[in-house]
GROMACS .gro file of C-alpha atoms in nm:
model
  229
    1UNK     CA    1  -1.937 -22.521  21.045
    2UNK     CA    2  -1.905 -22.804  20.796
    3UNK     CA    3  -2.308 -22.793  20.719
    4UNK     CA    4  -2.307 -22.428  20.648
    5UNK     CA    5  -2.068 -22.486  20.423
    6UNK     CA    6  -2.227 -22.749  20.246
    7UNK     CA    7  -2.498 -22.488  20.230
    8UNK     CA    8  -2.295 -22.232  20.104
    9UNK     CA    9  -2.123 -22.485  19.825
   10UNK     CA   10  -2.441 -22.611  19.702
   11UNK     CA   11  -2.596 -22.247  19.686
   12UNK     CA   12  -2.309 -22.137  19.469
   13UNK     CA   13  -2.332 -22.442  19.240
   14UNK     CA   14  -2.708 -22.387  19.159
   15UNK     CA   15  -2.611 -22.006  19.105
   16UNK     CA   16  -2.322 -22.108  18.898
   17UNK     CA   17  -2.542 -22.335  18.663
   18UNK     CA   18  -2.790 -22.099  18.685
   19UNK     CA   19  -2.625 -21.803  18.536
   20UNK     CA   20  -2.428 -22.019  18.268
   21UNK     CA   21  -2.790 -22.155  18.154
   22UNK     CA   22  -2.873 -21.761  18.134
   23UNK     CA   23  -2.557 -21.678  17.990
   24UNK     CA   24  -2.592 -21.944  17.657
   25UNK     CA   25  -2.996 -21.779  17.636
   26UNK     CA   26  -2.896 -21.393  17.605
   27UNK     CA   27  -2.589 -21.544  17.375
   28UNK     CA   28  -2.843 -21.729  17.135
   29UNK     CA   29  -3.068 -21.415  17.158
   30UNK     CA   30  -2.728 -21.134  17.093
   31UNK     CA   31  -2.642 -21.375  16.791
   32UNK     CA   32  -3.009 -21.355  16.682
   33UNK     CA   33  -3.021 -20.976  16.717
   34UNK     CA   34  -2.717 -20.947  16.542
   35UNK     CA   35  -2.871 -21.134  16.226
   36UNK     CA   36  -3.165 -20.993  16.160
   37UNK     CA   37  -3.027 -20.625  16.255
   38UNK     CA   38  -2.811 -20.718  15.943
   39UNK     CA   39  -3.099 -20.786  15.762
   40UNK     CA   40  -3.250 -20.472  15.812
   41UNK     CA   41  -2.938 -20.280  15.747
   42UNK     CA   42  -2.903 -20.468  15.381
   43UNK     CA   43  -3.312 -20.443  15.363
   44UNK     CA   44  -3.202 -20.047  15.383
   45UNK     CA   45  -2.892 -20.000  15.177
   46UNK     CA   46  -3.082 -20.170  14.896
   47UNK     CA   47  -3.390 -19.949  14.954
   48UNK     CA   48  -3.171 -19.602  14.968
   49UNK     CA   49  -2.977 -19.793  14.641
   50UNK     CA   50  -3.295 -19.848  14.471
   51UNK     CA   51  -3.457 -19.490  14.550
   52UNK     CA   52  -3.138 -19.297  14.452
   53UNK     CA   53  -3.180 -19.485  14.127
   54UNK     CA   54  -3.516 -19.331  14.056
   55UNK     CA   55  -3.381 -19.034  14.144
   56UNK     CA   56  -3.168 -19.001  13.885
   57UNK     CA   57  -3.419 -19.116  13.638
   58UNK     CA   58  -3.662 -18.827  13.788
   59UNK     CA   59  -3.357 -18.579  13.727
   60UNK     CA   60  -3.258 -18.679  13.403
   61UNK     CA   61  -3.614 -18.635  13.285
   62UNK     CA   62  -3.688 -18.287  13.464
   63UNK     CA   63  -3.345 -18.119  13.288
   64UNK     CA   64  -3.538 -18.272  12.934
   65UNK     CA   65  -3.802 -18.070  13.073
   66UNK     CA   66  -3.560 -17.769  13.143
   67UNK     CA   67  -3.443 -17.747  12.790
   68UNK     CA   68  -3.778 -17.733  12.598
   69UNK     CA   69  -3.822 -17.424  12.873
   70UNK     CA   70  -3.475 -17.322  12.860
   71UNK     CA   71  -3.453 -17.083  12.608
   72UNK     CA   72  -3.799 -16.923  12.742
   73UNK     CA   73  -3.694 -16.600  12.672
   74UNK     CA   74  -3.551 -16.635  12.345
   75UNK     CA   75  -3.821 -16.833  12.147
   76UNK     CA   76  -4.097 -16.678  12.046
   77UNK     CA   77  -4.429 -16.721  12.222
   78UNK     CA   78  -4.614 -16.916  11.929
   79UNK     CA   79  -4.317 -17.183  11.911
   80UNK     CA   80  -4.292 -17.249  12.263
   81UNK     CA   81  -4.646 -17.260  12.351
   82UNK     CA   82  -4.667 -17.510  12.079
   83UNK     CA   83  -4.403 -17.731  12.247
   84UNK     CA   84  -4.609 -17.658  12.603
   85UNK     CA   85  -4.892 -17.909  12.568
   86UNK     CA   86  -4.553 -18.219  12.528
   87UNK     CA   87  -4.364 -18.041  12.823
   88UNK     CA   88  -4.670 -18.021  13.042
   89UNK     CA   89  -4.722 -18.420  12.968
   90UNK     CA   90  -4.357 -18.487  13.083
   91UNK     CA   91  -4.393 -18.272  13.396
   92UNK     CA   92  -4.701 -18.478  13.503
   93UNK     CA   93  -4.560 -18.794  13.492
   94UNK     CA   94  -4.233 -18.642  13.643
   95UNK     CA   95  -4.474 -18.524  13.915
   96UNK     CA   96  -4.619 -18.852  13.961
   97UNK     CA   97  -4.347 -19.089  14.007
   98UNK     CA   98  -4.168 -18.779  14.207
   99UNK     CA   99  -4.486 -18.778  14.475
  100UNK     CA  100  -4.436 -19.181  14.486
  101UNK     CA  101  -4.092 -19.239  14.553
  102UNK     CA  102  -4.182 -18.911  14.828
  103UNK     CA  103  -4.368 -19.171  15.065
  104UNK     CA  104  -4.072 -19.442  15.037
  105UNK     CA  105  -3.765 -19.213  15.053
  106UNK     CA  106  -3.899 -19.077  15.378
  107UNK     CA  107  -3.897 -19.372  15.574
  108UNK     CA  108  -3.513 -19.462  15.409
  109UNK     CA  109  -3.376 -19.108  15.444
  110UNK     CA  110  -3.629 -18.804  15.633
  111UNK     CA  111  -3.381 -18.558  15.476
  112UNK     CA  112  -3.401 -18.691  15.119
  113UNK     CA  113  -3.767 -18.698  15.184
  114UNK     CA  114  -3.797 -18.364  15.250
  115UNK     CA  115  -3.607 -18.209  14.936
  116UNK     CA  116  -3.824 -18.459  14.714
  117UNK     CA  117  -4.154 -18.291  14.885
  118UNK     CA  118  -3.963 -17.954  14.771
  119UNK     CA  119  -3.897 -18.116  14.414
  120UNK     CA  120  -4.275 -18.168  14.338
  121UNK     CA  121  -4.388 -17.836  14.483
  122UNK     CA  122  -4.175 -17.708  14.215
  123UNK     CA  123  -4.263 -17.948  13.935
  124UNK     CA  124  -4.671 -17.786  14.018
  125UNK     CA  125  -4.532 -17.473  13.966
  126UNK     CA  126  -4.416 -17.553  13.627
  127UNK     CA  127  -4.739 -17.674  13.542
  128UNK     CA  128  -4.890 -17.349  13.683
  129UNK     CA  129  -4.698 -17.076  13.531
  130UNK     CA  130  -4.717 -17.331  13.185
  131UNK     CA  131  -5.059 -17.318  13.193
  132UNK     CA  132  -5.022 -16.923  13.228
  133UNK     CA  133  -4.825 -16.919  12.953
  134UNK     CA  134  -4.536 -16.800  13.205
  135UNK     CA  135  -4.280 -17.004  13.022
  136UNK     CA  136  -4.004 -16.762  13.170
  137UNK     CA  137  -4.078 -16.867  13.516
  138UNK     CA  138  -4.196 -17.239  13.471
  139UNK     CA  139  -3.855 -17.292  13.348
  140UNK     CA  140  -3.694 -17.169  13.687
  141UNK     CA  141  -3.920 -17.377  13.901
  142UNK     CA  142  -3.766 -17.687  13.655
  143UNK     CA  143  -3.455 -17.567  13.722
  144UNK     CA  144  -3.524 -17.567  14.117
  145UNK     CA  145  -3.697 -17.888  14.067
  146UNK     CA  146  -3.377 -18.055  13.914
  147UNK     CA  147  -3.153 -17.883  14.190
  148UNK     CA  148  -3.374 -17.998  14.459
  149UNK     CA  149  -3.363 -18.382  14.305
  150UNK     CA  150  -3.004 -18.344  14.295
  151UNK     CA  151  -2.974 -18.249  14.666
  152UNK     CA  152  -3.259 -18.538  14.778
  153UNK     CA  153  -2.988 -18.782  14.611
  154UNK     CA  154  -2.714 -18.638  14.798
  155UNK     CA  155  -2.887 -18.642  15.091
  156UNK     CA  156  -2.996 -19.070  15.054
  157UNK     CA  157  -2.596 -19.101  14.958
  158UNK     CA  158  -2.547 -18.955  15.258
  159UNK     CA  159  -2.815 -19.179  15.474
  160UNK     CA  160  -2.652 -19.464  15.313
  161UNK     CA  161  -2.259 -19.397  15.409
  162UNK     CA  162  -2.369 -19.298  15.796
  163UNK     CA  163  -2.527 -19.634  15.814
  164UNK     CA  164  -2.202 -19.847  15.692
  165UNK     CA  165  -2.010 -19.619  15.944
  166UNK     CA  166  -2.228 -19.700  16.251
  167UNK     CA  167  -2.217 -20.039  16.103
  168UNK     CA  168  -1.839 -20.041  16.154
  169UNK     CA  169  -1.835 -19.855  16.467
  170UNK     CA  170  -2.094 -20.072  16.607
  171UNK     CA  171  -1.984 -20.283  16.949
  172UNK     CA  172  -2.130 -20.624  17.029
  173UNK     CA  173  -2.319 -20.560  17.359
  174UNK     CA  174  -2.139 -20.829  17.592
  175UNK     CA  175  -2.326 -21.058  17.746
  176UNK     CA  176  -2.237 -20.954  18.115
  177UNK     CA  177  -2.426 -20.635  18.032
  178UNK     CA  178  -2.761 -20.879  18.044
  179UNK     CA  179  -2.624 -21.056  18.326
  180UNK     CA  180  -2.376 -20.951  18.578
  181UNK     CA  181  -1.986 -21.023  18.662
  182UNK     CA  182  -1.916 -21.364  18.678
  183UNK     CA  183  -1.861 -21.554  19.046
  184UNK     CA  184  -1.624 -21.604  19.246
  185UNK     CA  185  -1.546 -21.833  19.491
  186UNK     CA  186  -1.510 -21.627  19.774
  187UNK     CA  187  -1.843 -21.478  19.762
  188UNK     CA  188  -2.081 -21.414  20.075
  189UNK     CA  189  -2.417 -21.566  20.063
  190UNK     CA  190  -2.627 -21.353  20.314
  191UNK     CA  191  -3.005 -21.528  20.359
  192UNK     CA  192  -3.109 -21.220  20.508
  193UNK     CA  193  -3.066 -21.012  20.208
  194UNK     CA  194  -3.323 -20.948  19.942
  195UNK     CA  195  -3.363 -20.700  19.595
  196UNK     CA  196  -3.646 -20.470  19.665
  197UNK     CA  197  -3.984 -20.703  19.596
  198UNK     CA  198  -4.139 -20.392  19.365
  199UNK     CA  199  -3.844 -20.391  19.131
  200UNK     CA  200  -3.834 -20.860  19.133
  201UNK     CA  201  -4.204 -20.805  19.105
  202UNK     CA  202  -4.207 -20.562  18.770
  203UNK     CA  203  -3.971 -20.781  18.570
  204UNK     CA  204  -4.175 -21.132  18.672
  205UNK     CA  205  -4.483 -20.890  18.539
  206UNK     CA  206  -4.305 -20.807  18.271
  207UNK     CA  207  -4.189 -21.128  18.158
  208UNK     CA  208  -4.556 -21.289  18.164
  209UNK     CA  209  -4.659 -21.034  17.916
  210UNK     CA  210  -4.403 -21.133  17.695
  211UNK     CA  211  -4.429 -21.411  17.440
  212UNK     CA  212  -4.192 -21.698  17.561
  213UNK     CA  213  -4.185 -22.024  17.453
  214UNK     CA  214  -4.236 -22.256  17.766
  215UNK     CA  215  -3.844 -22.344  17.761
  216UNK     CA  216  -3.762 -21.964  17.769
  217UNK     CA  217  -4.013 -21.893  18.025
  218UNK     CA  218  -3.879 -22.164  18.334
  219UNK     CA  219  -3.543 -22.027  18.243
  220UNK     CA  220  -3.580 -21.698  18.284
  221UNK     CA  221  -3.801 -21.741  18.631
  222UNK     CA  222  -3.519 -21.975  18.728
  223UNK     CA  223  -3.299 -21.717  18.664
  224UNK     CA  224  -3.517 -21.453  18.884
  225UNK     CA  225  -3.614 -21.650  19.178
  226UNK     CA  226  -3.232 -21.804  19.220
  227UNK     CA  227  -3.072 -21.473  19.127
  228UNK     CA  228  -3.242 -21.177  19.161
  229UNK     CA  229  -3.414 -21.202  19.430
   0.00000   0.00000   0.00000
């Protein structure tokens, strides 16, 4: 009769105003997602950008290191071993900054992490087979050493360009994926009906665990008890 559906009206009125409150919330908090998720990504392209750059400063320096070793075979022993004691300086502080930027790379690029551990296994072998007087095979590990730099750099490049295409490919999750189709007039209110209690009950727990400001909080237990329930 006429008071059910004054009943019925006023039940979809407080959903109605209920889900639009909901709806502007999860909006504010997409929009927010969105930003800092852009900060991150920049936060990350400039890390990769700054990391290939020492890269390249670690390569350019091991292939100076390759050419005091490079003719290893041809120069005789007395000459070269001469020249060892600068090479084995260089290689050490090659080492060095190459074990450094190891730690940061693999957060920015696992891959590019990996072939920079390689790199500075190598760069020890240098200084081994130096010591040794090996000269013959501490220039191979430099040459390793530079190919392995050159492949961490490739691999960062490549960390960087997968980002700016998942960037691009990247969909905006719509709101209705937070909360629902909107109404329509001709829905059925049945008071007999009820979500399963356990499955109310674990998001209510959930959302007291969470840190909510007071305002967030009564909205989203509005939201809850009118909606899902």
């Amino acid at each position: 009769g006429m008071e059910e559906d004054q009943l019925r009206d006023q039940a979809l009125k407080e959903l109605t105003q209920t889900i639009n409150k909901y709806r502007t919330w999860i909006e504010a908090l997409e929009k927010a997602e969105d930003e800092q998720r852009e900060i991150d990504q920049r936060k990350h392209q400039e890390g990769l950008s700054s990391a290939r750059d020492e890269i390249k400063e670690l390569q350019k320096r091991q292939d100076e290191i390759s050419k005091t070793l490079d003719r290893a075979q041809e120069q005789q022993q007395s000459t070269l071993g001469a020249e060892w004691p600068k090479a084995r300086s260089q290689q050490n502080s090659n080492l060095a900054g190459t074990r450094s930027l190891e730690a940061k790379l693999r957060a920015l690029s696992p891959r590019a992490g990996e072939r920079i551990k390689a790199a500075a296994e190598q760069m020890q072998n240098v200084i081994t087979k130096g010591n040794g007087e090996d000269f013959n095979l501490a220039e191979s590990h430099s040459d390793l050493a530079s190919r392995l730099l050159r492949q961490a750099d490739s691999a960062a490049q490549q960390s960087q360009n997968q980002q700016r295409d998942q960037r691009g490919r990247r969909r905006r999750v719509s709101g209705d994926k937070y909360h629902g189709q909107p109404l329509f007039r001709d829905v059925e209110i049945r008071y007999d009906y009820q979500v399963d209690r356990r499955y109310r009950e674990d998001i209510l727990d959930e959302m007291q665990g969470e840190e909510y400001n007071s305002e967030d909080q009564q909205l989203l237990d509005n939201y809850l008890r009118k909606v899902v329930r």
